[in-house]
Amino acid sequence: MSESSALKLPPGEGIIIDYHQLESVLARLEGLIETNGNVFKAKFPDQDSWVYNICDPEMAKHILVSNYKNYKKGVGIKQINVLLGRGIIVSEGDLWKRQRKMMQPLFSNKLLSHQLPLMISCADKLLASWDDDIKAGKPINMTESMSQTALDFILHALFSEDLDRIIEETGENPFLMVTDDSARDLLFARRFRQLTHLVNDMMQRRRAENRQPYDLLTMVMNATEKRSGEAMPEKLQIDEILTLIIAGHETTASVLNWTWYLLAQHTDIQQQVWAESQQHVGAEGMPGMEEIAQLTLTRQVLDESMRLYPPVWVLTRQALADDHFNGIDIPAGTDILIPPYLMHRNPAYWPEPEKFDPQRFSPDNIKKQHVGAYLPFAIGPRRCIGDSMAIQEMAVHIGRIIQKVHFELLPDQTIELEPLVNLRPKKDIFLQAIYR
Ligand code: HEM
């Protein structure tokens, strides 16, 4: 890309952003927005082309929705590529379009309804696992627990009976390694890709035994392209399964972790969420989809939690061809960073942005929001395919657990952020759980 004087570029001459300085990157970007505005240009230390930082909702909408075809996934995608092969998070163009269509039926309302008992039992299992600690007054490691329960759900949603069989046969859960390491480096990728064999074995065994349990693996194995009637190639089936494991557990775990932390900080709201679940979700019986749909405050709390702590704290894209928006040129090859974390804290769109206020997401207030100013699941054709599943899973988890326990903060616990692939607390969050 050449830096022509005719181009109209946003401000930001001489700014270098080092994304390896993760410790300070959020504070630095926040400072740069204050001095340069919602759209500014910068460079990475090792690169000559521009990177645009965008906290303007209209421009985000242009890139993610109106002109999305001109943008491919950007910075960091190579790292995820090693992990997820050609799964739909990383694939582009026709391959992505074809795969996305084939994967869509996995996220239907019918499936959500089928998964409800599993969501409830995962929450109940977690609660039971805390029993000794709660009785002994020992704080609960929420970060670890949320990771375990989110993985428990997605693995059972994918593999149902086969997962239990593997655990029974081998005495361990081989997928647990995905919660081991948040660094997501090459070493992790290599270990993770070894799960390919395991998934492949499961698929072969199901075929040999002509077994088709009603779960996500069966749906991926049976996915066909509507027009041609062709099945999804086996290698892609495995990539999509691995994609669902990673995409489907880390993000949900992160939101739940932050949500419990926020509820422990705001005991009045925790009490209201408890009252709502008392009204609609039984502690022992099995609530149905209608009852879960009544958990409106719980959903507002989750929305507000994702505003303050969006797990995908930055969306990255790269311009394929020259583009232009609102007087700004975007030359081909420009890297784009759209950080939901900062967009969600922009006082122009979110008054008192640091305040935890679930009423921002009341049905009336939602109508007033700018569509590009709230991006926890991104927007446009590449928005999260699992958003409804995640929301339902998280609402069930909160609604079920809050029936039995309330949470309190531990004294002297300071929480610092660590923006890795997902936004995490630097140290695990511990909370005191007390039976009601
Ligand atoms: C609270 C939980 C979740 C959050 C915050 C979240 C967030 C996101 C975001 C921001 C994207 C877009 C990334 C981009 O455009 O660069 C995305 C994509 C995706 N998510 Fe989620 N996600 C969540 C849960 C899930 C679950 C439960 C699943 C599946 C089981 C899932 C599967 C995917 C997939 C497959 C994509 C790629 C979609 C495509 O490119 O077509 N996510 N997610």
Coordinates of C-alpha atoms and ligand atoms in Angstrom, one line a residue:
M1 CA 0.0 0.0 0.0
S2 CA 1.5 3.4 -0.9
E3 CA 0.9 6.4 1.2
S4 CA -0.4 8.8 -1.4
S5 CA -0.9 12.5 -0.5
A6 CA -4.3 12.3 -2.2
L7 CA -5.6 9.8 0.3
K8 CA -7.7 11.0 3.2
L9 CA -6.4 9.1 6.1
P10 CA -7.6 9.4 9.8
P11 CA -5.3 11.1 12.3
G12 CA -2.6 9.2 14.1
E13 CA 0.8 10.0 12.4
G14 CA 3.6 8.3 14.3
I15 CA 1.5 6.0 16.5
I16 CA 2.9 2.6 17.1
I17 CA 0.8 -0.1 18.7
D18 CA 2.5 -3.1 20.0
Y19 CA 0.0 -5.8 20.5
H20 CA 2.6 -8.0 22.3
Q21 CA 2.4 -5.5 25.2
L22 CA -0.8 -7.0 26.3
E23 CA -0.5 -5.7 29.8
S24 CA -0.9 -2.2 28.7
V25 CA -2.7 -2.4 25.3
L26 CA -6.2 -1.5 26.6
A27 CA -5.1 1.5 28.6
R28 CA -3.0 2.6 25.7
L29 CA -5.8 2.4 23.1
E30 CA -8.1 4.2 25.5
G31 CA -5.6 7.0 25.8
L32 CA -5.2 7.2 22.0
I33 CA -8.9 7.4 21.5
E34 CA -9.1 10.4 23.9
T35 CA -6.4 12.3 22.0
N36 CA -7.2 11.2 18.4
G37 CA -10.9 10.5 18.4
N38 CA -12.9 7.3 17.6
V39 CA -11.1 6.5 14.4
F40 CA -7.3 6.8 14.2
K41 CA -4.5 5.1 12.3
A42 CA -1.4 3.5 13.7
K43 CA 1.3 1.1 12.7
F44 CA 2.5 -2.2 14.2
P45 CA 6.2 -2.2 15.1
D46 CA 7.1 -4.7 12.4
Q47 CA 4.8 -3.5 9.6
D48 CA 4.7 -0.6 7.2
S49 CA 1.0 -0.7 6.3
W50 CA -1.7 1.1 8.3
V51 CA -3.8 -0.3 11.0
Y52 CA -7.1 1.6 11.8
N53 CA -8.5 1.5 15.2
I54 CA -12.3 2.0 15.0
C55 CA -14.6 3.0 17.9
D56 CA -17.2 4.7 15.7
P57 CA -20.4 2.6 15.5
E58 CA -21.3 3.7 12.0
M59 CA -17.9 2.8 10.6
A60 CA -17.9 -0.5 12.5
K61 CA -21.3 -1.2 10.9
H62 CA -20.0 -0.4 7.4
I63 CA -17.1 -2.8 7.8
L64 CA -18.9 -5.6 9.5
V65 CA -22.3 -5.4 7.8
S66 CA -22.8 -3.1 4.8
N67 CA -19.5 -3.8 3.0
Y68 CA -18.4 -7.0 4.8
K69 CA -17.5 -8.7 1.6
N70 CA -14.5 -6.3 1.3
Y71 CA -13.0 -7.5 4.5
K72 CA -11.4 -10.8 5.6
K73 CA -10.4 -11.7 9.1
G74 CA -7.3 -9.9 10.3
V75 CA -4.6 -9.8 12.9
G76 CA -4.3 -12.9 15.0
I77 CA -6.2 -15.1 12.6
K78 CA -3.1 -17.1 11.6
Q79 CA -2.7 -18.2 15.2
I80 CA -6.3 -19.3 15.3
N81 CA -5.9 -21.0 11.9
V82 CA -3.3 -23.4 13.3
L83 CA -5.8 -24.3 16.0
L84 CA -9.0 -24.6 14.0
G85 CA -7.8 -25.5 10.5
R86 CA -10.5 -24.4 8.1
G87 CA -13.5 -24.2 10.5
I88 CA -15.9 -21.4 10.0
I89 CA -14.3 -18.9 12.4
V90 CA -11.3 -18.7 10.1
S91 CA -12.5 -19.7 6.6
E92 CA -13.3 -17.1 4.0
G93 CA -15.3 -16.5 0.8
D94 CA -17.3 -19.4 -0.8
L95 CA -16.0 -22.0 1.6
W96 CA -17.1 -20.0 4.6
K97 CA -20.5 -19.3 3.1
R98 CA -21.1 -23.0 2.3
Q99 CA -20.0 -24.1 5.7
R100 CA -22.0 -21.5 7.6
K101 CA -25.1 -22.6 5.8
M102 CA -24.4 -26.2 6.6
M103 CA -23.7 -25.4 10.3
Q104 CA -26.8 -23.2 10.8
P105 CA -29.3 -26.0 11.6
L106 CA -27.1 -26.9 14.6
F107 CA -28.4 -23.7 16.2
S108 CA -32.1 -24.1 15.7
N109 CA -34.8 -23.6 18.4
K110 CA -35.5 -27.3 18.3
L111 CA -31.9 -28.0 19.3
L112 CA -32.0 -25.4 22.0
S113 CA -35.1 -27.0 23.4
H114 CA -33.4 -30.4 23.3
Q115 CA -30.3 -29.1 25.0
L116 CA -32.3 -27.5 27.9
P117 CA -32.2 -30.6 30.3
L118 CA -28.4 -30.8 29.6
M119 CA -27.9 -27.1 30.5
I120 CA -29.8 -27.7 33.7
S121 CA -27.9 -30.8 34.7
C122 CA -24.5 -29.1 34.0
A123 CA -25.5 -26.4 36.5
D124 CA -26.8 -28.9 39.0
K125 CA -23.6 -31.0 38.7
L126 CA -21.4 -27.9 39.3
L127 CA -23.4 -26.9 42.3
A128 CA -23.0 -30.5 43.8
S129 CA -19.3 -30.3 43.2
W130 CA -19.1 -27.2 45.4
D131 CA -21.0 -28.8 48.3
D132 CA -18.0 -29.6 50.5
D133 CA -16.4 -26.2 50.0
I134 CA -19.6 -24.3 50.6
K135 CA -20.2 -26.3 53.8
A136 CA -16.6 -25.7 54.9
G137 CA -16.8 -22.0 54.1
K138 CA -14.0 -22.3 51.5
P139 CA -14.0 -19.8 48.6
I140 CA -14.9 -21.1 45.2
N141 CA -12.5 -20.7 42.3
M142 CA -15.1 -19.2 39.9
T143 CA -12.7 -18.9 36.9
E144 CA -11.9 -22.6 37.0
S145 CA -15.4 -23.7 37.8
M146 CA -16.9 -21.7 34.9
S147 CA -14.4 -23.1 32.5
Q148 CA -15.2 -26.6 33.6
T149 CA -19.0 -26.2 33.4
A150 CA -18.9 -24.5 30.0
L151 CA -16.7 -27.3 28.7
D152 CA -18.9 -29.9 30.3
F153 CA -21.9 -28.5 28.4
I154 CA -20.4 -28.1 25.0
L155 CA -18.7 -31.5 25.1
H156 CA -22.0 -33.3 26.0
A157 CA -23.9 -31.2 23.5
L158 CA -21.4 -32.4 20.9
F159 CA -20.7 -36.0 21.8
S160 CA -23.4 -37.0 24.3
E161 CA -23.1 -40.7 25.3
D162 CA -19.7 -41.1 23.5
L163 CA -18.0 -38.7 25.9
D164 CA -19.2 -40.6 28.9
R165 CA -18.1 -43.8 27.3
I166 CA -14.6 -42.4 26.6
I167 CA -14.3 -41.2 30.2
E168 CA -15.5 -44.6 31.5
E169 CA -13.0 -46.5 29.3
T170 CA -10.0 -44.4 29.8
G171 CA -10.7 -43.0 33.3
E172 CA -10.1 -39.4 32.1
N173 CA -11.6 -36.7 29.9
P174 CA -9.0 -36.1 27.1
F175 CA -10.7 -32.8 26.1
L176 CA -9.9 -31.3 29.5
M177 CA -6.6 -30.1 28.1
V178 CA -8.4 -27.2 26.5
T179 CA -8.9 -25.6 29.9
D180 CA -5.3 -26.1 30.9
D181 CA -3.7 -23.4 28.9
S182 CA -5.0 -19.9 28.0
A183 CA -1.8 -18.9 26.1
R184 CA -3.0 -20.5 22.9
D185 CA 0.5 -20.8 21.6
L186 CA 1.9 -23.2 19.0
L187 CA 2.6 -25.8 21.6
F188 CA -1.0 -25.7 22.7
A189 CA -2.1 -25.9 19.1
R190 CA -0.1 -29.0 18.5
R191 CA -1.6 -30.7 21.6
F192 CA -5.1 -29.6 20.6
R193 CA -4.8 -30.9 17.1
Q194 CA -4.1 -34.3 18.5
L195 CA -7.8 -34.4 19.5
T196 CA -8.4 -34.7 15.8
H197 CA -7.7 -38.5 16.0
L198 CA -10.1 -38.8 18.9
V199 CA -12.9 -37.1 17.1
N200 CA -12.2 -39.1 14.0
D201 CA -12.4 -42.4 16.0
M202 CA -15.7 -41.3 17.5
M203 CA -17.1 -40.6 14.0
Q204 CA -15.8 -44.0 12.6
R205 CA -17.3 -45.9 15.5
R206 CA -20.7 -44.2 15.1
R207 CA -20.7 -45.1 11.5
A208 CA -19.6 -48.7 12.1
E209 CA -22.3 -49.1 14.8
N210 CA -24.8 -47.2 12.8
R211 CA -25.6 -45.0 15.8
Q212 CA -27.0 -41.5 15.5
P213 CA -27.6 -39.9 18.9
Y214 CA -29.4 -36.6 18.7
D215 CA -26.4 -34.3 19.2
L216 CA -24.2 -31.8 17.4
L217 CA -21.7 -34.4 16.2
T218 CA -24.5 -36.3 14.4
M219 CA -25.7 -33.1 12.9
V220 CA -22.3 -32.2 11.6
M221 CA -21.8 -35.8 10.2
N222 CA -25.2 -35.6 8.5
A223 CA -24.8 -32.0 7.2
T224 CA -25.3 -31.7 3.5
E225 CA -25.3 -28.8 1.1
K226 CA -28.9 -28.1 0.1
R227 CA -28.4 -27.5 -3.6
S228 CA -25.9 -30.2 -4.5
G229 CA -26.9 -32.7 -1.7
E230 CA -23.2 -33.2 -1.1
A231 CA -22.0 -34.1 2.4
M232 CA -19.5 -32.0 4.3
P233 CA -16.0 -33.4 3.7
E234 CA -14.8 -35.4 6.7
K235 CA -11.7 -33.2 7.3
L236 CA -13.9 -30.2 7.5
Q237 CA -16.3 -32.0 9.8
I238 CA -13.5 -32.4 12.3
D239 CA -12.4 -28.8 11.9
E240 CA -15.9 -27.6 12.6
I241 CA -16.2 -29.9 15.7
L242 CA -12.9 -28.5 17.1
T243 CA -14.1 -25.0 16.3
L244 CA -17.2 -25.5 18.4
I245 CA -15.2 -26.8 21.3
I246 CA -13.0 -23.7 21.4
A247 CA -15.6 -21.1 20.4
G248 CA -18.3 -22.7 22.5
H249 CA -16.7 -22.9 25.9
E250 CA -14.1 -20.2 26.5
T251 CA -16.4 -17.3 25.7
T252 CA -19.3 -18.6 27.7
A253 CA -17.0 -19.4 30.6
S254 CA -15.6 -15.9 30.5
V255 CA -19.0 -14.2 30.6
L256 CA -20.2 -16.4 33.5
N257 CA -17.0 -15.7 35.4
W258 CA -17.5 -11.9 35.1
T259 CA -21.2 -12.1 35.7
W260 CA -20.9 -13.8 39.0
Y261 CA -18.2 -11.3 40.0
L262 CA -20.4 -8.4 39.1
L263 CA -23.4 -9.9 40.9
A264 CA -21.2 -10.4 44.0
Q265 CA -20.3 -6.8 43.8
H266 CA -23.9 -5.7 43.4
T267 CA -25.8 -7.7 45.9
D268 CA -29.1 -5.7 45.4
I269 CA -29.1 -6.9 41.8
Q270 CA -28.1 -10.4 42.8
Q271 CA -31.2 -10.4 45.0
Q272 CA -33.5 -9.3 42.2
V273 CA -32.1 -12.0 39.9
W274 CA -32.7 -14.6 42.6
A275 CA -36.3 -13.3 43.0
E276 CA -36.8 -13.6 39.3
S277 CA -35.5 -17.2 39.2
Q278 CA -37.6 -18.1 42.3
Q279 CA -40.6 -17.0 40.3
H280 CA -39.9 -18.8 37.1
V281 CA -37.3 -21.6 37.5
G282 CA -37.8 -24.3 40.1
A283 CA -34.8 -25.4 42.1
E284 CA -35.6 -29.1 41.7
G285 CA -38.0 -29.5 38.8
M286 CA -37.2 -29.1 35.2
P287 CA -38.2 -25.6 33.8
G288 CA -39.3 -25.5 30.2
M289 CA -38.4 -23.1 27.4
E290 CA -41.3 -20.8 28.4
E291 CA -40.0 -20.4 31.9
I292 CA -36.5 -19.7 30.8
A293 CA -37.8 -17.1 28.4
Q294 CA -39.2 -15.3 31.4
L295 CA -35.7 -14.6 32.9
T296 CA -35.6 -11.1 31.4
L297 CA -33.6 -9.4 34.2
T298 CA -31.1 -12.3 34.1
R299 CA -30.6 -11.7 30.3
Q300 CA -30.2 -8.0 30.9
V301 CA -27.5 -8.7 33.5
L302 CA -25.7 -11.0 31.0
D303 CA -26.0 -8.2 28.3
E304 CA -24.6 -5.7 30.7
S305 CA -21.8 -8.1 31.8
M306 CA -20.8 -8.6 28.2
R307 CA -20.8 -4.8 27.7
L308 CA -18.3 -4.3 30.5
Y309 CA -16.3 -7.5 29.8
P310 CA -16.8 -8.7 26.2
P311 CA -14.8 -11.9 25.9
V312 CA -13.9 -11.1 22.3
W313 CA -12.4 -7.8 23.2
V314 CA -11.1 -6.9 19.7
L315 CA -12.5 -7.8 16.3
T316 CA -9.9 -7.8 13.5
R317 CA -10.3 -7.5 9.8
Q318 CA -8.2 -6.6 6.7
A319 CA -9.4 -4.6 3.7
L320 CA -9.3 -6.7 0.5
A321 CA -9.7 -3.7 -1.9
D322 CA -9.7 0.0 -1.5
D323 CA -12.7 1.3 0.4
H324 CA -14.0 4.6 1.6
F325 CA -16.2 5.6 4.5
N326 CA -17.4 9.0 5.6
G327 CA -14.5 11.0 4.1
I328 CA -11.9 8.4 5.1
D329 CA -10.0 6.3 2.7
I330 CA -9.3 2.7 3.6
P331 CA -6.6 1.4 1.3
A332 CA -6.4 -2.3 0.4
G333 CA -4.4 -4.2 2.9
T334 CA -5.3 -1.9 5.8
D335 CA -5.6 -3.8 9.1
I336 CA -8.7 -3.0 11.1
L337 CA -9.2 -3.2 14.8
I338 CA -12.7 -2.8 16.2
P339 CA -12.4 -3.2 20.0
P340 CA -15.8 -4.0 21.5
Y341 CA -14.2 -3.4 25.0
L342 CA -13.6 0.2 24.2
M343 CA -16.7 0.7 22.0
H344 CA -18.7 -0.5 25.0
R345 CA -17.1 2.1 27.2
N346 CA -17.5 5.1 24.9
P347 CA -19.3 7.7 27.0
A348 CA -21.0 9.1 23.8
Y349 CA -23.0 5.9 23.5
W350 CA -22.9 4.6 27.1
P351 CA -23.4 7.3 29.8
E352 CA -21.4 6.5 32.9
P353 CA -19.8 3.7 31.1
E354 CA -18.0 2.2 34.2
K355 CA -21.3 1.7 36.0
F356 CA -22.9 -1.7 36.1
D357 CA -26.5 -1.0 35.1
P358 CA -28.6 -3.9 33.6
Q359 CA -31.4 -1.4 32.9
R360 CA -29.5 -0.2 29.9
F361 CA -30.8 -3.4 28.3
S362 CA -34.5 -3.0 29.3
P363 CA -36.7 -3.5 26.2
D364 CA -37.3 0.3 25.9
N365 CA -33.6 1.2 26.3
I366 CA -32.4 -1.4 23.8
K367 CA -34.4 0.4 21.1
K368 CA -32.4 3.5 21.6
Q369 CA -29.0 1.8 21.2
H370 CA -26.9 2.3 18.2
V371 CA -26.5 -1.1 16.5
G372 CA -22.7 -0.7 16.0
A373 CA -22.1 0.3 19.6
Y374 CA -22.7 -3.1 21.1
L375 CA -20.7 -5.9 19.7
P376 CA -20.2 -8.8 22.1
F377 CA -21.3 -11.3 19.4
A378 CA -20.2 -9.0 16.5
I379 CA -22.7 -8.0 13.9
G380 CA -23.3 -8.8 10.2
P381 CA -23.1 -12.1 8.3
R382 CA -20.1 -13.2 10.4
R383 CA -21.7 -12.6 13.8
C384 CA -21.5 -15.4 16.3
I385 CA -23.5 -18.5 15.1
G386 CA -23.9 -19.7 18.7
D387 CA -25.3 -16.5 20.3
S388 CA -28.7 -17.9 21.2
M389 CA -27.2 -21.1 22.6
A390 CA -24.8 -19.2 24.7
I391 CA -27.5 -16.8 26.1
Q392 CA -29.8 -19.7 27.0
E393 CA -27.0 -21.7 28.5
M394 CA -25.8 -18.8 30.6
A395 CA -29.4 -17.8 31.7
V396 CA -30.1 -21.4 32.8
H397 CA -26.8 -21.6 34.7
I398 CA -27.4 -18.4 36.6
G399 CA -31.2 -19.0 37.1
R400 CA -30.5 -22.5 38.5
I401 CA -27.5 -21.8 40.7
I402 CA -28.8 -18.6 42.2
Q403 CA -31.7 -20.6 43.6
K404 CA -29.4 -22.4 46.1
V405 CA -26.5 -20.0 46.8
H406 CA -25.6 -16.4 47.0
F407 CA -22.1 -15.1 46.3
E408 CA -20.0 -12.6 48.2
L409 CA -16.7 -10.9 47.3
L410 CA -13.6 -11.8 49.3
P411 CA -11.9 -9.0 51.1
D412 CA -8.8 -7.6 49.4
Q413 CA -9.1 -9.3 46.1
T414 CA -8.0 -7.1 43.3
I415 CA -9.0 -8.0 39.8
E416 CA -6.8 -7.1 36.8
L417 CA -7.6 -7.7 33.1
E418 CA -5.6 -9.8 30.8
P419 CA -6.6 -9.4 27.1
L420 CA -5.4 -12.7 25.6
V421 CA -7.4 -14.3 22.8
N422 CA -10.3 -13.7 25.2
L423 CA -10.6 -11.1 28.0
R424 CA -9.6 -12.8 31.2
P425 CA -8.8 -11.8 34.7
K426 CA -5.1 -12.0 35.3
K427 CA -5.6 -14.1 38.4
D428 CA -8.5 -16.5 39.0
I429 CA -11.5 -14.9 40.6
F430 CA -12.6 -16.5 43.9
L431 CA -16.0 -15.9 45.6
Q432 CA -17.6 -16.9 48.8
A433 CA -20.6 -19.1 48.1
I434 CA -23.2 -19.3 50.9
Y435 CA -26.3 -21.5 50.9
R436 CA -29.5 -19.6 51.0
Ligands
HEM1 C1 -21.0 -15.6 25.4 C2 -20.6 -16.4 24.5 C3 -20.0 -16.1 23.2 C4 -19.5 -14.9 22.7 C5 -19.3 -13.6 23.5 C6 -19.1 -15.1 21.3 C7 -18.6 -14.1 20.5 C8 -18.3 -14.3 19.2 C9 -17.8 -13.2 18.3 C10 -17.5 -11.8 18.7 C11 -17.7 -13.8 17.1 C12 -17.3 -13.0 15.8 C13 -15.8 -12.9 15.7 C14 -15.4 -12.1 14.5 O1 -16.2 -11.7 13.7 O2 -14.2 -11.9 14.3 C15 -18.1 -15.2 17.2 C16 -18.1 -16.0 16.1 C17 -18.4 -17.4 16.2 N1 -18.8 -18.0 17.4 FE1 -19.2 -17.2 19.1 N2 -19.4 -16.4 21.0 C18 -20.0 -17.0 22.1 C19 -20.4 -18.3 22.1 C20 -20.4 -19.2 21.1 C21 -20.9 -20.6 21.2 C22 -21.6 -21.2 22.4 C23 -20.6 -21.1 20.0 C24 -20.9 -22.5 19.5 C25 -21.2 -23.6 20.2 C26 -19.9 -20.1 19.2 C27 -19.5 -20.4 17.9 C28 -19.0 -19.3 17.1 C29 -18.6 -19.6 15.7 C30 -18.6 -20.9 14.9 C31 -18.2 -18.3 15.2 C32 -17.7 -18.0 13.7 C33 -19.0 -17.6 12.9 C34 -18.6 -17.2 11.5 O3 -17.5 -16.6 11.2 O4 -19.4 -17.5 10.6 N3 -19.8 -19.0 19.9 N4 -18.4 -15.4 18.5

